[in-house]
Short mmCIF file of C-alpha atoms and ligand atoms in Angstrom, two decimals:
data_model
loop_
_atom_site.label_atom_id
_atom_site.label_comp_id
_atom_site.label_asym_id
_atom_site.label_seq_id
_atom_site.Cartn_x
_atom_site.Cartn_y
_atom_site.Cartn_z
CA UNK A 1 55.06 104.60 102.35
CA UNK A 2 56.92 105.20 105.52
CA UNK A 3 58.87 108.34 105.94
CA UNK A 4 61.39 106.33 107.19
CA UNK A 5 63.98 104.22 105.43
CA UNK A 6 64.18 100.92 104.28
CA UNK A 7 67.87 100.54 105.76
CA UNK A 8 66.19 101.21 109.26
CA UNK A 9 63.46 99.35 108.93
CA UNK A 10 65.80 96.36 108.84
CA UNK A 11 67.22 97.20 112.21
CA UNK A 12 66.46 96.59 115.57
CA UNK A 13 67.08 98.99 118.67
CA UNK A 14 69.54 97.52 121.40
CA UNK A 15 68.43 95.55 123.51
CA UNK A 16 70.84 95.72 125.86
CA UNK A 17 70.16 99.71 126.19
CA UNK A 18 66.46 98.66 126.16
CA UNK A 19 66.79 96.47 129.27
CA UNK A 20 69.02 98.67 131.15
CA UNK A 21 66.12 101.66 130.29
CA UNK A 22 63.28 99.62 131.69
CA UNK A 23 65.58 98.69 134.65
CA UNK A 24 65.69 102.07 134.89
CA UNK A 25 62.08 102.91 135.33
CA UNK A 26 61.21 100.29 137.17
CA UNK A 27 63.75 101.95 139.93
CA UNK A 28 62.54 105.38 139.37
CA UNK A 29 59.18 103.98 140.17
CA UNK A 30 60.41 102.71 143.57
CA UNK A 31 61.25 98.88 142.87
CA UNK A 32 64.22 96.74 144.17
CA UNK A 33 66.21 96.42 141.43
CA UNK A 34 69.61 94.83 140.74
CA UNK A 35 70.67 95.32 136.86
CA UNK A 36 72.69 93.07 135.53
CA UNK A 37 72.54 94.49 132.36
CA UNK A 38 75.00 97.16 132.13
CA UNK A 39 78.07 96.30 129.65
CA UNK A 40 80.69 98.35 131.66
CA UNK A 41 82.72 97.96 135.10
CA UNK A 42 81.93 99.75 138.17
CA UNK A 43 84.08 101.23 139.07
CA UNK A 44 85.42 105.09 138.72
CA UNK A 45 88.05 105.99 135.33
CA UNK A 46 91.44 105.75 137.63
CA UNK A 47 92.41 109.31 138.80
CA UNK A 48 95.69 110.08 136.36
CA UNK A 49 93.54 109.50 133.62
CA UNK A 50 91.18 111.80 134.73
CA UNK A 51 93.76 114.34 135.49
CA UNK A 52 94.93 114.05 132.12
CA UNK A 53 91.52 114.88 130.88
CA UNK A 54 91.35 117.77 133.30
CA UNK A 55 94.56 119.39 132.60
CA UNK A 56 93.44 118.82 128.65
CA UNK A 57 90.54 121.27 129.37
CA UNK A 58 92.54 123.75 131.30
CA UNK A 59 95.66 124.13 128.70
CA UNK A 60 92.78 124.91 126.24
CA UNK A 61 92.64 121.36 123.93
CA UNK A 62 89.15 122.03 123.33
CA UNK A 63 89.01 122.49 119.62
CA UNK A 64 88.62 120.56 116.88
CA UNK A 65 91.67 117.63 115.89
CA UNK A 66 92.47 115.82 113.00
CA UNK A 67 89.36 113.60 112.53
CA UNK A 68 90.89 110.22 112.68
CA UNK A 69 93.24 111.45 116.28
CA UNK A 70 95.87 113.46 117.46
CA UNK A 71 99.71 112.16 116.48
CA UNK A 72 100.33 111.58 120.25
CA UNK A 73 97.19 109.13 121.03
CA UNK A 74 98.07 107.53 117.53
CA UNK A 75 101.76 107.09 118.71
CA UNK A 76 100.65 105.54 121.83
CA UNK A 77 98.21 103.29 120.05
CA UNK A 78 101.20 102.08 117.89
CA UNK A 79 103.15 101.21 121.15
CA UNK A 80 100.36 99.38 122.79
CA UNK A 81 99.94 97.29 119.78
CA UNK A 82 103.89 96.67 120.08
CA UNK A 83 104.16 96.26 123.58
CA UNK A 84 101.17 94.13 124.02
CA UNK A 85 100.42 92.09 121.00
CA UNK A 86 103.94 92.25 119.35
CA UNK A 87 102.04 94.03 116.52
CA UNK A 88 103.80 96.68 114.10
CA UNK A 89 101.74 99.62 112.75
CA UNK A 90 102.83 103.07 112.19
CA UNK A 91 100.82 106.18 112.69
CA UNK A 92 99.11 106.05 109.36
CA UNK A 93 98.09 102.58 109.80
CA UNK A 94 96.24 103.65 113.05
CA UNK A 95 92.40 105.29 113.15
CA UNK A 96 90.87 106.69 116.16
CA UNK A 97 87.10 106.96 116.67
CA UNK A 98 83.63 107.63 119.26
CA UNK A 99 83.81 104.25 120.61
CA UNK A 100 85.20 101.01 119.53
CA UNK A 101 81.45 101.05 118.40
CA UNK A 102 82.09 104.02 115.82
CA UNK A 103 85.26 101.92 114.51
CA UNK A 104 83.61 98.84 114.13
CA UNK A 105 80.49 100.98 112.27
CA UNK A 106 82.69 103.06 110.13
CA UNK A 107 84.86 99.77 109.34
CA UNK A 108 81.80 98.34 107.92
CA UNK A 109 80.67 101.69 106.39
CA UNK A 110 83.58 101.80 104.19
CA UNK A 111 83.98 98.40 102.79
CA UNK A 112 80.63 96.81 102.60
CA UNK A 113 78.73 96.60 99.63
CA UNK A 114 75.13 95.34 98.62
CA UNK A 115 75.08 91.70 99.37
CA UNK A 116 78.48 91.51 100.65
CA UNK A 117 78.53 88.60 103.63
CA UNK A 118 80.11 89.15 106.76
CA UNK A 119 80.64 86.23 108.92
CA UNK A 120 79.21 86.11 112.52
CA UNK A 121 79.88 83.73 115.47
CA UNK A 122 76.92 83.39 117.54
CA UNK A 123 76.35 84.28 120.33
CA UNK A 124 77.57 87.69 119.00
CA UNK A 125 77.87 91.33 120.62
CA UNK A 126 74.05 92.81 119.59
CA UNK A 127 75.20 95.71 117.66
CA UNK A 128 77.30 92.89 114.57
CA UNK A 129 74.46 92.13 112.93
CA UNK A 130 72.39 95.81 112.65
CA UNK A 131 75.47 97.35 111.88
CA UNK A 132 76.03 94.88 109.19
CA UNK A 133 72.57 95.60 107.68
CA UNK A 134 72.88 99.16 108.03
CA UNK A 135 75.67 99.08 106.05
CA UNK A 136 73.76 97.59 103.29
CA UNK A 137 75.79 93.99 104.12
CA UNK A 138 74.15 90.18 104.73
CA UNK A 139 75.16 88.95 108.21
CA UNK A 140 76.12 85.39 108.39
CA UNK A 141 75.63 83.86 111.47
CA UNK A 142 77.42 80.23 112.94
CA UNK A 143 76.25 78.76 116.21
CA UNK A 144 78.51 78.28 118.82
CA UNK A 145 77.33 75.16 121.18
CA UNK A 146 77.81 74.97 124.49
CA UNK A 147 79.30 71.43 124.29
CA UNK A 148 83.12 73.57 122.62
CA UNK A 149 82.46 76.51 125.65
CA UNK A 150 80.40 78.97 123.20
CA UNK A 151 83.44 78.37 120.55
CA UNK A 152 83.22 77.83 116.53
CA UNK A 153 85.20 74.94 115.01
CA UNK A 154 87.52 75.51 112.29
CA UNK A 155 84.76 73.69 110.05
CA UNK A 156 81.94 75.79 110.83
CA UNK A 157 84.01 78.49 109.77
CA UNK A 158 84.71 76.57 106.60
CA UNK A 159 81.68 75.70 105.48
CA UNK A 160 80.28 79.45 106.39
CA UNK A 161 82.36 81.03 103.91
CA UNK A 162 80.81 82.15 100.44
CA UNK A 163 82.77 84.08 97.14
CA UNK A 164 80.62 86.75 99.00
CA UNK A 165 82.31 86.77 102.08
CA UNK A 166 84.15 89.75 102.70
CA UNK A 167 84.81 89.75 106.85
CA UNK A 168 85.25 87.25 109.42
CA UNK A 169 83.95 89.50 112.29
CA UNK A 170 85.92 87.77 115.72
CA UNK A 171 85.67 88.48 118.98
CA UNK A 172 87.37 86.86 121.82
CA UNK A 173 86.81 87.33 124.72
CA UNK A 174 83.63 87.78 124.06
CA UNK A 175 80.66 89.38 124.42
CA UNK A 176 78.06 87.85 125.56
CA UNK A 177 79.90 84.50 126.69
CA UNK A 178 83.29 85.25 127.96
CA UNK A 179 84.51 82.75 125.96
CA UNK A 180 88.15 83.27 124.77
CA UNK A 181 89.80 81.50 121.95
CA UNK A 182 93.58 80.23 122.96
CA UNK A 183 96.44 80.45 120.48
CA UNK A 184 95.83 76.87 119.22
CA UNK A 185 92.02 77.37 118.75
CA UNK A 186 92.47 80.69 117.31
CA UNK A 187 95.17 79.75 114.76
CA UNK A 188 93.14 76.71 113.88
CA UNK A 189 90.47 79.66 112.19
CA UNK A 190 93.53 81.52 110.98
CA UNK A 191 94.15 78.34 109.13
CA UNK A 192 90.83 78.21 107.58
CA UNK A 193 91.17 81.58 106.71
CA UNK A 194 94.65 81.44 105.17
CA UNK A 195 93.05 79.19 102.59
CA UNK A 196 90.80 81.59 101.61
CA UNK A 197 92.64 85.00 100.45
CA UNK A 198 89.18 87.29 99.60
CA UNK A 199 88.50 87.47 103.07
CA UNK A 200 89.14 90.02 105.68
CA UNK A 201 89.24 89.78 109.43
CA UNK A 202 87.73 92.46 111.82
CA UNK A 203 88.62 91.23 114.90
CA UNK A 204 86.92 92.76 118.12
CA UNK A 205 89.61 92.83 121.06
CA UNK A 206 87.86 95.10 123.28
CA UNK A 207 88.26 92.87 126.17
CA UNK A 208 91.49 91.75 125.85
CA UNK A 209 92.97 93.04 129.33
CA UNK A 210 89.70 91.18 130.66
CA UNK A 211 91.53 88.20 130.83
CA UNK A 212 91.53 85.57 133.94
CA UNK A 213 93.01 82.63 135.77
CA UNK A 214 95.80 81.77 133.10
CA UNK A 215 94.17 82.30 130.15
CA UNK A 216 96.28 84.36 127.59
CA UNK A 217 94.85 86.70 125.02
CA UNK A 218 96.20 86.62 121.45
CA UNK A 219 94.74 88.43 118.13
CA UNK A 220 94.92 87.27 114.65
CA UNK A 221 97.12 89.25 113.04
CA UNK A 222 99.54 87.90 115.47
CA UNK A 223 99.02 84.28 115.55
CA UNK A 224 99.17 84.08 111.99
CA UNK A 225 101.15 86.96 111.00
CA UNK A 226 100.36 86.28 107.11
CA UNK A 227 96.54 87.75 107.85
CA UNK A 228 98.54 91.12 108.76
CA UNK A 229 97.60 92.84 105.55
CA UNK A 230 93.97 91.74 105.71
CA UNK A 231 93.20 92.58 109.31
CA UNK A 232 91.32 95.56 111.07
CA UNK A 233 92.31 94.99 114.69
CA UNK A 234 89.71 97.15 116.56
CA UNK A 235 90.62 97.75 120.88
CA UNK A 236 89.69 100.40 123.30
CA UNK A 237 89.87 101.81 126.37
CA UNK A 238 86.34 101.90 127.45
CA UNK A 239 86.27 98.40 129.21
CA UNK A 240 90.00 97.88 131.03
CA UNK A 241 90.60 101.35 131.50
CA UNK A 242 86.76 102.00 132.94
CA UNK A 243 86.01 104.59 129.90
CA UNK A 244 82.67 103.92 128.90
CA UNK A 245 81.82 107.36 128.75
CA UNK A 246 84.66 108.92 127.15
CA UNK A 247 84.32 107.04 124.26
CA UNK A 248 87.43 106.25 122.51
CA UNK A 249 87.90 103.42 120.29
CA UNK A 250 90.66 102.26 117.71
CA UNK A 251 92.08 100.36 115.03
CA UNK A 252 94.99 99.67 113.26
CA UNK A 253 94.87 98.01 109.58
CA UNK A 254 96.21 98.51 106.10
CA UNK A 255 97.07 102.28 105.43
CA UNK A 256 93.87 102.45 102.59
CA UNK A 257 91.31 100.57 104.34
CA UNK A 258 92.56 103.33 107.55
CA UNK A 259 91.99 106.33 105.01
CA UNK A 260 88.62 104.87 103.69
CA UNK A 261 87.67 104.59 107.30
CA UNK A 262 88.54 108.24 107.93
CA UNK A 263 86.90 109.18 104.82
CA UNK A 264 83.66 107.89 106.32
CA UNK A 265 84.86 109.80 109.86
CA UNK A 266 85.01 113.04 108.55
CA UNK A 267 81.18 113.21 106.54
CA UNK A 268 79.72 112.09 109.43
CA UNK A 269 81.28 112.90 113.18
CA UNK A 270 85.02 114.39 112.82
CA UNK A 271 87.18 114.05 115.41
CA UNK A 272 85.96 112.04 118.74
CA UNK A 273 86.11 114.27 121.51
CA UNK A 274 89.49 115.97 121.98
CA UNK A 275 89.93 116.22 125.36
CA UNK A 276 89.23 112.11 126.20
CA UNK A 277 92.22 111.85 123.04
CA UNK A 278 94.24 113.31 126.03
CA UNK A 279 92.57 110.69 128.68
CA UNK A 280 93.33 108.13 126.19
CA UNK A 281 96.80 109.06 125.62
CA UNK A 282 97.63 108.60 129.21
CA UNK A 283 95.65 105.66 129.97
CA UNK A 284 97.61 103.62 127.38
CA UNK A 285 100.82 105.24 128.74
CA UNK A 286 100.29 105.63 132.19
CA UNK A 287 100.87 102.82 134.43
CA UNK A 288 99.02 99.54 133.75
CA UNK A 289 99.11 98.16 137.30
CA UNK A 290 95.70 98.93 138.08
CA UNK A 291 94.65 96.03 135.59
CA UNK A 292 96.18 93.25 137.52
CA UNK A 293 93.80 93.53 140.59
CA UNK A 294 90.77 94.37 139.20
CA UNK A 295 91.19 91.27 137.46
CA UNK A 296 91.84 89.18 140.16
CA UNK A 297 88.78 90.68 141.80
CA UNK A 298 86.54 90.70 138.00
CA UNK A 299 87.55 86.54 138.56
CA UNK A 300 86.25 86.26 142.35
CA UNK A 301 82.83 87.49 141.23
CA UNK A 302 82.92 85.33 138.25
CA UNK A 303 83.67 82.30 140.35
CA UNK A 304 80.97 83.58 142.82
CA UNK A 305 78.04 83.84 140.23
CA UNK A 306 79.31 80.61 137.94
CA UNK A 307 78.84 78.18 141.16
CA UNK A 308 75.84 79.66 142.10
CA UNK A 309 74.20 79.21 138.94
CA UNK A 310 75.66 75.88 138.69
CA UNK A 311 73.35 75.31 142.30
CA UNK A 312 70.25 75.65 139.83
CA UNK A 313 68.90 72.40 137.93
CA UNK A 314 68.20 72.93 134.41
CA UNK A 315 71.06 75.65 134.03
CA UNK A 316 74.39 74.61 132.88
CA UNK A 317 76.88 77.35 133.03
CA UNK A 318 80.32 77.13 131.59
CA UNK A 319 83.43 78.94 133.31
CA UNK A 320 84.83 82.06 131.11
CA UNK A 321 87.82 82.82 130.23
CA UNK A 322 87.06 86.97 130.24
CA UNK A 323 85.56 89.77 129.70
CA UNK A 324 82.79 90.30 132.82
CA UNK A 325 79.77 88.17 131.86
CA UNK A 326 78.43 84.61 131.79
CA UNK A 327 76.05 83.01 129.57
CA UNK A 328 74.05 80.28 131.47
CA UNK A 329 72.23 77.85 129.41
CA UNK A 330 68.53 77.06 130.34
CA UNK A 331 67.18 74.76 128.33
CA UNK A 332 65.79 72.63 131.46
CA UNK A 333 63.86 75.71 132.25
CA UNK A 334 62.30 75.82 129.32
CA UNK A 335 58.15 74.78 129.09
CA UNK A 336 57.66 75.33 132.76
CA UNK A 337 55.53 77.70 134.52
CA UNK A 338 55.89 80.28 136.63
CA UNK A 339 53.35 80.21 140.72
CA UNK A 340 51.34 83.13 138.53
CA UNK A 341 50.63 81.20 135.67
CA UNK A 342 53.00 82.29 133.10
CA UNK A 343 54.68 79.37 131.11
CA UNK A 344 58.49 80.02 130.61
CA UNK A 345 58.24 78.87 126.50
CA UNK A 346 61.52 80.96 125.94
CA UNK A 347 64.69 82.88 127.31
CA UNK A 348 62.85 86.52 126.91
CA UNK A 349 60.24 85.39 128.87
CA UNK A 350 61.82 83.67 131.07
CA UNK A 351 63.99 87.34 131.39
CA UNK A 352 60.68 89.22 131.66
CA UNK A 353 59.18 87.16 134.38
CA UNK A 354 62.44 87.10 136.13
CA UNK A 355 62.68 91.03 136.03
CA UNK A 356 58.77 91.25 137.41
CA UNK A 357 58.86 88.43 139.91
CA UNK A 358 62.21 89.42 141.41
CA UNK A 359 63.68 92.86 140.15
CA UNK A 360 66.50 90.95 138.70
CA UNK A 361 67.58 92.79 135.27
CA UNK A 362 69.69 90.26 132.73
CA UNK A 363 69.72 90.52 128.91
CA UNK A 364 67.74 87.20 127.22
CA UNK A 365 69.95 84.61 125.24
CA UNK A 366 68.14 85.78 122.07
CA UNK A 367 69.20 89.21 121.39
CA UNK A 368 73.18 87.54 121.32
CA UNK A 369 71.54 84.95 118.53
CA UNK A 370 71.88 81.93 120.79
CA UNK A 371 68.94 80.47 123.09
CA UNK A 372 67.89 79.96 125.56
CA UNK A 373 70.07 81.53 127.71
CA UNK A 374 70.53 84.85 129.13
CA UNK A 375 73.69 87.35 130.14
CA UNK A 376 74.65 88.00 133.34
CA UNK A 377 77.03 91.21 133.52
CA UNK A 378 79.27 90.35 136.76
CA UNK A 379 80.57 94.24 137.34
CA UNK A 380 78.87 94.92 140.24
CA UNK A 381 79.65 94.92 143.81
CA UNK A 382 79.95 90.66 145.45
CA UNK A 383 76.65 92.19 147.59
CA UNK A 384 74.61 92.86 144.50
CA UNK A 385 75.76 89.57 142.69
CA UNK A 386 74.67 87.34 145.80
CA UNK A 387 71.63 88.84 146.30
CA UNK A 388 70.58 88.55 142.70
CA UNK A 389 71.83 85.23 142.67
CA UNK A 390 69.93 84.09 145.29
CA UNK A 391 66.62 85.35 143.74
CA UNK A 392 67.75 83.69 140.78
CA UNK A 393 67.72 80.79 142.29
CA UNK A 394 64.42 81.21 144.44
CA UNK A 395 62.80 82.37 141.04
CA UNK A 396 64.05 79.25 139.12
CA UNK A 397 63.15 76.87 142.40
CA UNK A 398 59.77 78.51 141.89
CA UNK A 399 58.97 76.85 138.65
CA UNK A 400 57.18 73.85 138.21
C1 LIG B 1 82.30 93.30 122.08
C2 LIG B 1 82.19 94.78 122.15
N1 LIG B 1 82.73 95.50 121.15
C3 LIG B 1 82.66 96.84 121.13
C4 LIG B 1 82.04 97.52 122.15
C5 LIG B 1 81.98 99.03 122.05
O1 LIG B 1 82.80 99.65 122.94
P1 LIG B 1 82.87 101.23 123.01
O2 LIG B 1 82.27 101.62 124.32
O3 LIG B 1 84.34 101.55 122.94
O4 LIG B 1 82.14 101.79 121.86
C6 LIG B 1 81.46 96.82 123.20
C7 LIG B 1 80.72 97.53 124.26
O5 LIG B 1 79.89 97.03 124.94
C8 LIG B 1 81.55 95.42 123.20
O6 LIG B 1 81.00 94.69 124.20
#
């Protein structure tokens, strides 16, 4: 018997983190390599926040906090949820974690039990379904076609739900499509779910300022304000605010399911770190105005990568409506070979080769649960995106 457990055994690493790692070698061994892996913009955390984390250290706010936040990043979490989603918690309704990840985990954690389904639109962020299992939960997965712009209908949603359900797990825009649900498509599954009162939503608005062109983000809770009391709305700053490493994540939700989730919290991690509680405070109160041009510039390089992807035959690439990746189709790639011999019979392969051949790093359509495909993360500099689209398009050119 393994000295490991069962519950891991179930699991998979990341394979985003795994592809960014190898990436990594490859460089360290002297390669050209462009990644277009990495899950996180490129830029630098803007400088007040940082000098809100810096003057954190120096007045001493190095110890311990309460585990589920400090009163002042709670009271600015309450007033971004007011000021930007027209959403109404109060400090007790609000839990603060390591990373949107941690939320989502501990969310999960706390409610789940053996056999207990949690609905999952595919393509989905990697980490859904292993948390799911790890949490002792069944993942339930719909497919998302291309033909509705990586979007579930109403009836898939429908016909996915069991007496076992117990979340719909939403996330728009997403990740690994971009796709973003509008009011009307979003309240059509608020619809569905209104007719079924034993289920929860967890909805996943970490890219929500990752919004473009005139696309307009809303949440569930507040397109169908009836779902209020059976809604964890999870956010963070790691993506608009250029956080990654800080890791701070949220959530706001009914005042038990919060305490069950600090419950969890404070047998396993405590407090996240207490001096990015201070970054965090300011980035949600500081000025915003840093969010409007990065966006502007986030759409360019979409625009730049979508139509040169689009110059490839056999890839069919729809336009996002956020976050900073695309999700090209390539099922008329699929069953040809590559000059060396290799015969492209899926989307990891067709990754692999395209990461030997080239030094190109993307993340295959089959770790998101939707193939074949693969996930192009557009924050990186216009340079980097031509040049890797160009060898893209040499590499697919090179098929036969
Ligand atoms: C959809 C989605 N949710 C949650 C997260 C986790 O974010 P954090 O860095 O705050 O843990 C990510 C990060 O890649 C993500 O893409």
């Amino acid at each position: 018997m393994s000295f490991l457990s069962e519950t891991l055994a179930r699991v998979k690493p990341s394979p985003t983190i795994a592809v960014s790692n190898l990436a990594m070698e490859l460089k360290a061994q002297g390669r050209d390599v462009i990644s277009l892996g990495a899950g996180e913009p490129d830029f630098d955390t803007p400088e007040n926040i940082r000098e809100a984390g810096i003057r954190a250290i120096n007045e001493g706010k190095t110890r311990y906090t309460a585990v589920d936040g400090i009163p002042e990043l709670k009271q600015a979490i309450c007033a971004k949820f007011q000021r930007d989603n027209g959403l109404d918690y109060t400090p007790k309704q609000v839990t603060v974690g390591t990373g949107g990840k941690q939320v989502l985990y501990n969310a999960l954690m706390a409610t789940l039990n053996h056999n207990d389904e949690v609905i999952i639109p595919a393509p989905y962020w990697v980490s859904y379904p292993d948390m799911v299992l790890l949490a002792g939960g069944v993942p339930v997965f719909i497919e998302a076609s291309l033909e509705t712009n990586f979007k579930i209908t109403p009836e898939q949603l429908e016909a996915a739900i069991t007496r076992n359900t117990k979340w719909f797990l939403f996330n728009s825009p997403s990740n690994p499509t971009g796709a973003g649900y509008t009011h009307d498509e979003l309240k059509a599954l608020t619809d569905v779910l209104m007719r079924h009162p034993h289920v929860w939503v967890l909805t996943d608005d970490m890219y929500e300022h990752l919004a473009y062109d005139d696309f307009e983000f809303c949440t569930p809770a507040q397109v169908e304000p009836a779902l209020y009391d059976r809604t964890l709305t999870v956010n963070g700053v790691s993506k608009a605010y250029a956080m990654t490493g800080w890791r701070i994540g949220y959530a706001a939700g009914p005042e038990p399911l919060i305490a069950a989730i600090r419950k969890v919290q404070s047998q396993s991690t405590s407090n996240p770190c207490s001096v990015s509680q201070w970054a965090a405070v300011e980035a949600l109160n500081g000025p915003q105005d840093f969010i409007a041009p990065n966006n502007v510039m986030f759409a360019r390089r979409r625009d730049l990568v979508v139509s040169m992807l689009r110059d490839i035959d056999g890839v069919t690439c729809p336009v996002p409506e956020g976050a900073f990746y695309v999700y090209p189709f390539i099922s008329g790639l699929i069953g040809k070979t590559t000059p060396k011999g290799v015969k492209i019979t899926n989307d990891e392969i067709f990754a692999t080769e395209l990461l030997n051949e080239t030094g190109v790093a993307v993340v295959f359509g089959a770790a998101f649960g939707l193939s074949p495909a693969f996930r192009i993360s557009y924050a990186t500099s216009d340079a980097q995106l031509t040049e890797a689209c160009t060898r893209i398009q040499a590499f697919c050119a090179s098929l036969t």
